Amino acid sequence: MTESPNLLLTIDFNDPDLNDEENAEQVQNLQRELRELEGVETIEPVVDLNPPIRHKAIVSFLTGILMAEVNPANLKKLFAFLSDRLGNKPIKVKIKTPDGRELEVEVSSKEEFEYAIAQAEKFINKT
């Protein structure tokens, strides 16, 4: 039995009620927790290669955006985790399959997460 190739997810969860520092802290906490979740192969903050000049940084992280490589069999578990942690906040998740197909879902409640999980599972099971 061969394993399915991993999916690439972009998770954008900027909370408008938090400032940049609080959002950055939330990203770090979520990143740490996701690293321990089964089926998440990699999880890294998205990097802005063109930071504002005023920061004088070579690279800066985009606040509230993580990139994850996830085993398709664990996608439902990842969505459930995100729903538990961020269920009532606006979140955008973009799923990219190994064959290049993309699905973007935007949710802001636990109910919408349930629907998004179903849509994502249908999407990744299409051939």
XYZ file of C-alpha atoms in Angstrom:
127
model
C 0.000 0.000 0.000
C 1.466 3.361 -0.993
C 0.958 6.535 0.957
C -0.812 9.510 -0.587
C 1.408 12.496 -1.356
C 1.087 15.307 1.153
C -1.142 18.339 0.727
C 0.213 21.869 1.054
C -1.972 24.110 3.217
C -1.790 27.844 3.747
C -3.554 28.814 6.968
C -4.372 32.510 7.357
C -5.887 33.431 10.720
C -5.270 37.102 11.353
C -7.463 38.130 14.259
C -8.628 41.729 13.736
C -9.052 42.099 17.510
C -5.328 41.492 18.130
C -2.368 43.736 17.399
C 0.632 42.486 15.367
C 2.533 41.346 18.456
C -0.451 39.380 19.795
C -1.059 37.830 16.355
C 2.627 36.832 16.170
C 2.368 35.185 19.587
C -0.739 33.322 18.473
C 1.133 32.105 15.363
C 4.014 30.810 17.500
C 1.654 28.997 19.885
C -0.337 27.451 17.062
C 2.825 26.456 15.218
C 4.171 24.715 18.319
C 0.891 22.842 18.844
C 0.596 21.839 15.175
C 4.106 20.369 15.192
C 2.838 17.823 17.710
C -0.255 16.919 15.664
C -0.061 13.587 13.860
C 0.074 13.896 10.076
C 1.494 17.422 9.984
C 4.868 16.911 8.330
C 6.067 20.515 8.355
C 4.651 23.772 9.669
C 6.343 27.101 9.092
C 5.356 30.765 9.070
C 4.939 32.233 5.600
C 7.836 34.482 4.726
C 7.517 37.861 3.052
C 10.495 38.150 0.720
C 9.765 41.844 0.100
C 9.447 43.383 3.580
C 8.702 47.085 4.013
C 11.849 49.201 3.765
C 11.313 50.693 7.205
C 12.005 47.271 8.789
C 15.385 46.938 7.026
C 15.037 43.157 7.338
C 16.072 40.674 4.704
C 13.068 38.493 5.496
C 10.028 39.097 7.664
C 7.181 36.756 8.609
C 3.660 37.532 7.486
C 1.670 37.769 10.688
C -1.014 35.140 11.072
C -0.102 32.945 8.106
C 1.338 29.441 8.358
C 2.271 26.948 5.651
C 1.812 23.271 6.471
C 2.518 20.021 4.709
C -0.153 17.541 5.750
C -0.882 13.895 5.076
C -4.342 13.751 3.389
C -5.482 11.056 5.826
C -5.059 13.568 8.665
C -6.741 16.577 7.053
C -9.940 16.084 9.051
C -7.918 15.922 12.279
C -6.125 19.176 11.357
C -9.410 20.952 10.591
C -10.886 19.711 13.876
C -7.820 21.026 15.702
C -8.123 24.432 14.007
C -11.842 24.512 14.765
C -11.163 23.857 18.453
C -8.450 26.521 18.683
C -9.762 29.180 16.301
C -13.377 28.142 15.649
C -15.034 31.525 16.071
C -12.395 33.611 14.306
C -12.072 34.275 10.586
C -9.702 31.779 8.980
C -8.768 31.169 5.351
C -7.301 27.816 4.371
C -5.917 27.104 0.920
C -5.326 23.465 0.055
C -3.006 22.560 -2.808
C -2.876 18.982 -4.006
C 0.277 17.391 -5.452
C -1.306 17.554 -8.933
C -1.661 21.363 -8.623
C -5.381 21.675 -7.884
C -6.301 24.296 -5.273
C -9.260 24.850 -2.983
C -9.663 27.898 -0.783
C -12.170 27.952 2.068
C -12.978 30.758 4.454
C -14.639 30.011 7.778
C -15.555 31.979 10.871
C -17.513 29.517 13.004
C -17.422 25.887 14.113
C -20.445 25.154 11.902
C -18.626 26.521 8.861
C -15.633 24.343 9.780
C -17.861 21.247 9.568
C -18.937 22.242 6.063
C -15.351 23.095 5.065
C -14.121 19.685 6.259
C -16.707 17.958 4.056
C -15.803 20.134 1.058
C -12.066 19.569 1.557
C -12.506 15.801 1.790
C -14.556 15.752 -1.445
C -11.947 17.942 -3.117
C -8.905 15.841 -2.218
C -10.680 12.588 -3.120
C -11.395 13.780 -6.688
C -9.053 12.336 -9.264
